[in-house]
Coordinates of C-alpha atoms and ligand atoms in Angstrom, one line a residue:
M1 CA 9.8 250.7 65.8
T2 CA 13.5 251.4 65.6
T3 CA 14.2 254.0 63.2
F4 CA 17.3 254.5 60.9
T5 CA 18.8 257.5 59.3
P6 CA 18.4 257.3 55.8
R7 CA 21.6 256.4 54.0
V8 CA 22.1 255.2 50.5
F9 CA 24.4 252.5 49.6
S10 CA 25.2 250.8 46.2
G11 CA 28.1 248.7 44.4
V12 CA 29.4 248.2 41.0
Q13 CA 31.7 245.2 40.1
P14 CA 35.2 246.1 38.6
T15 CA 34.7 243.1 35.9
G16 CA 35.4 245.6 32.9
N17 CA 33.1 246.9 30.2
L18 CA 31.3 249.3 32.0
H19 CA 28.3 250.2 29.7
L20 CA 25.3 252.4 29.3
G21 CA 23.0 250.2 31.5
N22 CA 25.5 250.5 34.4
Y23 CA 25.9 254.3 33.6
L24 CA 21.6 255.1 33.3
G25 CA 20.6 252.3 35.5
A26 CA 22.9 252.8 38.3
I27 CA 25.5 255.5 38.1
V28 CA 23.2 258.7 37.1
R29 CA 20.9 257.7 39.7
F30 CA 23.8 257.5 42.6
V31 CA 24.9 261.1 41.5
E32 CA 21.2 262.5 41.8
L33 CA 20.6 260.7 45.2
Q34 CA 23.7 262.6 46.7
K35 CA 21.7 265.8 46.7
T36 CA 19.4 264.7 49.2
H37 CA 21.0 261.6 51.0
A38 CA 24.5 260.5 52.8
C39 CA 25.9 258.1 50.1
I40 CA 28.4 255.3 50.1
Y41 CA 29.4 253.9 46.8
C42 CA 31.6 250.7 46.6
V43 CA 33.7 249.3 43.8
V44 CA 32.7 245.4 44.8
D45 CA 35.9 243.8 44.0
L46 CA 35.4 240.7 46.2
H47 CA 32.3 240.3 44.2
A48 CA 34.2 240.4 40.9
I49 CA 36.6 237.6 42.1
T50 CA 33.5 235.0 42.5
V51 CA 34.5 234.3 38.8
W52 CA 38.3 234.1 37.9
Q53 CA 39.9 237.8 37.1
D54 CA 43.0 238.5 35.5
P55 CA 45.0 240.4 38.7
K56 CA 46.2 243.2 36.7
E57 CA 42.8 243.7 35.0
L58 CA 40.8 243.7 38.1
A59 CA 43.2 246.4 39.6
A60 CA 42.9 248.6 36.6
N61 CA 39.1 247.9 36.2
T62 CA 38.7 248.9 40.0
R63 CA 40.2 252.3 39.1
E64 CA 38.1 252.3 36.1
V65 CA 35.1 252.0 38.0
T66 CA 36.4 254.7 40.5
A67 CA 36.9 257.0 37.6
A68 CA 33.5 256.5 36.2
F69 CA 32.0 257.4 39.6
L70 CA 34.0 260.5 39.9
A71 CA 33.5 261.6 36.1
A72 CA 29.9 261.2 36.3
G73 CA 29.8 263.6 39.2
I74 CA 29.8 261.8 42.5
D75 CA 31.5 263.9 45.0
P76 CA 34.0 261.7 47.2
K77 CA 34.1 264.0 49.8
A78 CA 30.8 264.8 50.8
N79 CA 30.2 261.1 50.3
I80 CA 32.3 257.9 50.6
V81 CA 33.7 256.1 47.6
F82 CA 35.9 252.9 48.6
N83 CA 36.6 249.5 47.1
Q84 CA 35.1 246.5 49.1
S85 CA 38.2 244.6 49.8
Q86 CA 39.7 247.2 51.8
V87 CA 37.2 247.0 54.4
P88 CA 37.2 243.6 56.0
E89 CA 34.1 243.9 57.9
H90 CA 32.3 243.3 54.7
A91 CA 33.5 239.9 54.6
E92 CA 33.2 239.1 58.4
L93 CA 29.5 240.1 58.0
A94 CA 29.0 238.1 55.0
W95 CA 29.9 235.1 57.3
V96 CA 27.3 236.1 59.8
F97 CA 25.0 236.1 57.0
N98 CA 25.9 232.8 55.5
C99 CA 24.6 231.4 58.9
V100 CA 21.4 233.5 58.8
A101 CA 20.5 232.8 55.1
R102 CA 18.9 229.4 54.3
M103 CA 20.1 227.1 51.5
G104 CA 16.8 227.3 50.1
W105 CA 16.6 231.2 49.7
L106 CA 20.2 231.0 47.7
N107 CA 18.9 228.2 45.7
R108 CA 16.3 230.3 44.3
M109 CA 18.6 232.9 43.1
T110 CA 18.1 233.4 39.2
Q111 CA 21.5 235.3 38.8
F112 CA 23.4 232.2 40.4
K113 CA 21.6 230.1 37.7
E114 CA 22.2 232.2 34.8
K115 CA 26.0 232.9 35.7
A116 CA 26.8 229.1 36.7
G117 CA 25.0 227.8 33.6
K118 CA 25.0 224.0 33.3
D119 CA 28.0 223.4 35.1
R120 CA 27.1 224.0 38.6
E121 CA 29.2 221.7 40.1
N122 CA 32.0 223.8 38.9
A123 CA 30.9 227.4 40.0
S124 CA 32.6 228.9 42.8
V125 CA 31.4 228.6 46.5
G126 CA 31.5 232.4 46.4
L127 CA 29.5 232.7 43.2
F128 CA 26.6 230.9 45.3
A129 CA 27.1 232.8 48.5
Y130 CA 27.4 236.4 46.5
P131 CA 24.2 237.6 47.8
T132 CA 24.9 237.1 51.2
L133 CA 28.2 239.4 51.0
M134 CA 25.8 241.8 49.1
A135 CA 23.5 242.0 52.0
A136 CA 26.7 242.5 54.1
D137 CA 27.8 245.5 51.7
I138 CA 24.2 247.1 52.6
L139 CA 23.8 246.1 56.0
A140 CA 27.3 247.1 57.4
Y141 CA 26.3 250.7 56.6
L142 CA 22.6 250.0 58.1
A143 CA 21.7 251.6 54.7
T144 CA 18.1 252.5 54.2
H145 CA 18.1 252.9 50.4
V146 CA 19.8 250.9 47.6
P147 CA 19.6 252.4 44.0
V148 CA 20.0 249.5 41.3
G149 CA 19.0 248.1 38.0
D150 CA 16.1 245.9 37.8
D151 CA 18.2 242.8 37.8
Q152 CA 19.5 243.3 41.5
K153 CA 15.8 243.2 42.5
Q154 CA 16.0 239.5 43.9
H155 CA 19.5 240.0 45.8
L156 CA 17.8 243.1 47.4
E157 CA 14.6 241.1 48.6
L158 CA 17.1 238.4 50.0
T159 CA 19.0 241.4 52.0
R160 CA 15.6 242.2 53.5
D161 CA 14.9 238.5 54.2
I162 CA 18.2 238.5 55.9
A163 CA 17.6 241.7 58.0
I164 CA 14.2 240.5 59.1
K165 CA 15.4 237.0 60.2
F166 CA 18.5 238.4 61.9
N167 CA 16.1 240.9 63.7
N168 CA 13.8 238.0 64.7
D169 CA 16.3 235.3 65.7
F170 CA 17.9 237.6 67.9
A171 CA 15.2 240.0 69.1
E172 CA 15.7 239.4 72.8
S173 CA 19.5 240.2 72.6
I174 CA 19.2 243.0 70.2
A175 CA 16.8 244.6 72.8
G176 CA 18.9 243.6 75.9
H177 CA 21.7 245.2 74.2
G178 CA 19.9 248.8 73.9
Y179 CA 19.2 248.4 70.0
G180 CA 15.3 248.5 70.4
E181 CA 13.3 246.1 67.9
A182 CA 15.8 245.9 64.8
F183 CA 19.4 245.7 64.6
F184 CA 19.3 246.1 60.9
P185 CA 16.8 248.3 58.7
V186 CA 14.8 246.4 56.1
T187 CA 16.1 248.4 53.0
E188 CA 14.3 249.7 50.2
P189 CA 15.4 248.9 46.8
L190 CA 15.3 252.0 44.4
I191 CA 14.5 250.9 41.0
T192 CA 13.1 253.7 39.2
G193 CA 13.3 255.7 36.1
P194 CA 13.3 255.1 32.3
A195 CA 16.4 253.0 32.5
T196 CA 16.0 250.3 35.0
R197 CA 16.6 247.6 32.3
V198 CA 18.7 248.7 29.3
M199 CA 18.5 246.0 26.6
S200 CA 21.0 244.8 24.3
L201 CA 21.2 247.0 21.2
R202 CA 21.2 243.5 18.8
D203 CA 18.4 241.9 20.7
G204 CA 15.6 243.3 22.7
A205 CA 14.9 240.4 24.6
K206 CA 18.3 240.5 26.3
K207 CA 19.7 242.8 28.7
M208 CA 22.6 245.0 27.8
S209 CA 25.5 243.2 29.8
K210 CA 29.5 243.4 30.0
S211 CA 29.5 239.4 29.3
D212 CA 27.8 239.8 25.7
P213 CA 30.2 238.6 23.1
S214 CA 29.2 241.2 20.6
D215 CA 30.6 244.7 21.3
L216 CA 27.8 246.0 19.1
S217 CA 25.4 245.2 21.9
R218 CA 26.2 247.8 24.2
I219 CA 27.7 251.2 24.4
N220 CA 30.7 251.1 26.9
L221 CA 31.7 254.1 28.7
T222 CA 35.1 254.1 27.1
D223 CA 33.6 254.3 23.7
D224 CA 34.6 257.3 21.4
S225 CA 32.0 259.4 19.8
D226 CA 32.2 257.4 16.4
A227 CA 31.9 253.9 18.0
I228 CA 28.8 255.3 20.0
A229 CA 27.2 256.6 16.6
R230 CA 28.0 253.5 14.7
K231 CA 26.1 251.3 17.3
I232 CA 23.1 253.3 17.6
R233 CA 23.0 253.3 13.7
K234 CA 23.5 249.3 13.7
A235 CA 20.9 248.7 16.5
K236 CA 18.2 246.5 15.8
T237 CA 14.8 248.0 15.2
D238 CA 11.3 247.1 13.4
P239 CA 10.1 248.5 10.1
D240 CA 7.5 250.7 12.0
A241 CA 7.4 254.5 12.8
L242 CA 7.6 255.4 16.4
P243 CA 4.2 255.6 18.0
S244 CA 3.0 258.7 19.6
E245 CA 2.1 257.0 22.7
V246 CA 3.9 254.7 25.3
A247 CA 1.0 251.7 24.7
G248 CA 2.2 251.7 21.4
L249 CA 5.7 250.3 22.3
K250 CA 4.1 247.1 23.7
D251 CA 5.7 244.2 21.9
R252 CA 8.2 246.3 20.3
P253 CA 11.2 245.5 22.5
E254 CA 13.6 247.4 20.4
A255 CA 11.9 250.6 19.9
D256 CA 11.0 250.7 23.8
N257 CA 14.5 250.2 24.6
L258 CA 15.7 252.8 22.2
V259 CA 12.9 255.3 23.6
G260 CA 13.7 254.4 27.2
I261 CA 17.5 255.4 26.5
Y262 CA 16.6 258.4 25.1
A263 CA 14.4 259.2 28.0
A264 CA 17.2 258.5 30.4
L265 CA 19.8 260.4 28.4
A266 CA 17.6 263.5 28.1
R267 CA 16.1 263.1 31.6
V268 CA 12.7 263.2 30.5
T269 CA 9.7 260.3 30.4
R270 CA 9.1 258.0 27.5
D271 CA 6.1 260.1 27.1
D272 CA 8.2 263.3 26.4
V273 CA 10.2 261.4 23.9
L274 CA 7.0 260.2 22.0
R275 CA 5.5 263.4 22.1
D276 CA 8.3 264.9 20.3
H277 CA 9.3 262.2 18.1
G278 CA 6.1 260.2 17.6
G279 CA 5.4 259.3 13.9
A280 CA 9.3 259.3 13.4
Q281 CA 11.0 256.8 11.3
F282 CA 14.2 255.2 13.0
S283 CA 16.1 256.6 10.2
A284 CA 15.0 260.0 11.8
F285 CA 15.5 258.9 15.2
K286 CA 18.4 257.2 15.3
P287 CA 20.7 260.1 14.5
A288 CA 18.9 262.2 16.9
L289 CA 19.5 259.4 19.7
A290 CA 23.0 259.0 18.6
D291 CA 23.7 263.0 18.9
L292 CA 22.2 263.1 22.2
A293 CA 24.4 260.2 23.4
V294 CA 27.6 261.7 22.2
E295 CA 26.5 265.0 23.8
V296 CA 25.6 263.4 27.3
L297 CA 28.3 260.9 27.2
S298 CA 31.8 262.3 25.7
P299 CA 32.2 264.7 28.4
V300 CA 32.1 261.6 31.2
T301 CA 34.4 259.5 29.1
A302 CA 36.8 262.5 28.5
E303 CA 36.9 262.9 32.2
M304 CA 37.6 259.3 32.9
Q305 CA 40.5 259.1 30.6
R306 CA 41.9 262.3 32.2
L307 CA 41.4 260.7 35.9
M308 CA 42.8 257.4 34.8
A309 CA 45.9 259.2 33.8
D310 CA 46.4 259.8 37.3
P311 CA 46.0 256.5 39.2
G312 CA 47.7 258.1 42.4
H313 CA 44.9 260.5 42.7
I314 CA 42.1 257.5 42.3
D315 CA 44.2 255.7 44.9
G316 CA 44.1 258.5 47.1
V317 CA 40.2 259.1 46.7
L318 CA 39.5 255.0 47.6
A319 CA 42.0 255.5 50.6
D320 CA 40.4 258.2 52.2
G321 CA 36.7 256.5 51.3
T322 CA 38.0 253.3 52.8
Q323 CA 38.9 254.9 56.3
R324 CA 35.7 256.8 56.6
A325 CA 33.9 253.5 55.7
R326 CA 35.6 251.3 58.1
A327 CA 34.8 253.4 60.8
I328 CA 31.0 253.0 60.1
A329 CA 31.2 249.1 59.2
A330 CA 33.4 248.3 62.5
E331 CA 30.7 249.7 64.7
T332 CA 28.0 247.7 63.1
V333 CA 30.1 244.4 63.3
R334 CA 31.1 245.3 66.6
G335 CA 27.5 245.6 67.5
A336 CA 26.5 242.6 65.7
K337 CA 29.1 240.3 67.4
D338 CA 27.6 241.3 70.7
V339 CA 24.0 240.7 69.8
L340 CA 25.2 237.3 68.7
G341 CA 27.0 236.5 72.0
L342 CA 30.7 236.5 70.4
V343 CA 32.9 237.4 73.2
R344 CA 34.8 240.6 73.2
S345 CA 38.2 239.2 74.4
A346 CA 40.8 241.6 72.8
G347 CA 41.7 245.1 73.2
Ligands
TYM401 P1 27.0 245.2 38.3 O1 28.2 245.5 38.6 O2 26.4 243.9 37.5 O3 26.0 246.4 37.7 C1 26.2 247.6 38.4 C2 24.8 248.3 38.6 O4 24.6 248.7 37.0 C3 22.7 247.9 37.0 N1 23.0 247.3 35.5 C4 21.7 247.6 34.9 N2 20.9 248.6 34.7 C5 20.0 248.9 33.6 N3 20.1 248.4 32.9 C6 21.1 247.0 32.4 N4 21.4 246.5 31.3 C7 22.2 246.9 33.6 N5 23.0 246.2 33.7 C8 23.7 246.6 35.0 C9 22.8 246.8 37.9 O5 21.6 246.6 38.2 C10 23.7 247.6 39.0 O6 22.9 248.4 39.9 N6 25.5 242.5 42.5 C11 25.6 244.1 42.0 C12 26.8 244.8 42.7 C13 26.8 244.9 44.3 C14 25.7 245.6 45.0 C15 26.1 245.7 46.3 C16 24.8 246.4 44.4 C17 27.5 244.3 45.1 N7 26.9 244.9 46.2 C18 25.2 246.3 47.2 C19 24.1 247.5 45.3 C20 24.3 247.2 46.6 C21 26.3 244.0 40.5 O7 26.6 243.0 40.0 O8 26.0 244.8 40.0

């Protein structure tokens, strides 16, 4: 078995409205993983343009996501932080994966179905091929672990299928070029913790999302303390008190969501939260949650504002990360081309 050096990769789209789901489901975990792994974190601007983006807003949002990474505590010197479009190898490898992945695999992707809606004929080809670019993001760095929220699970399964098929289809060439049994690793998703699926504050059956028309449904990373407290106060709940055990949250999606958010913000488990707050009415639990959310989020928000006031610094971080990312991705793509039999004629 070929062994791969452990490496973490993940990405966030610069499509505006970064929210508590992105923060707790992904960014907080990115910060934790840098203690134990070499990490690469990417602002995936090529994914963003699978639906139309205002160019000025796209640029501002790319800097905002970068600022969120830094404000949350990602160290861009010890790790790599960059934006996808500046490393052309992502698009190049995505093409190769378009030729490896099968139509049937992509046809099964639920995110495409949700995003394209009823008017599928009018969706961009890029939106359909979105998961092959995501596989390229990950595999360009031979990443072994990918922290994401629950909604990305199917895309990561596809990434694994692509790696396995590439390794099988070209097994002889891979071995012949000295790569052993596998050219690409079969990446492990890291979907853990109490906040892998943060739900809307207005509807416990819907995921918290940047595209929800109701701003009350989500806590944005740019919200001030008053807005955070107001949104939690207005969050939908049921009339019962909190249970003392996790089993009591079954069939109570709104209660489960608020307890999960509390647990993730306090870095404890749902059991811990219920040990302290079981029996409490929402009239008492919501203010406690609002205080905690403000305590945890306001330093991040303030640091984001500070960083965004200096776009030159952010661009410098991205430029440095791009250079280091490109060195790794270029080596992978060079190897993949050799394996595929694409003749190396230039330089
Ligand atoms: P994106 O930009 O939609 O979301 C960024 C991260 O936030 C997580 N997330 C959530 N987690 C918990 N609860 C929620 N309500 C919630 N909403 C979003 C997402 O799961 C994600 O981890 N396709 C990806 C971006 C991507 C990527 C990659 C990720 C592109 N290439 C390679 C990993 C590896 C996306 O659209 O995430």
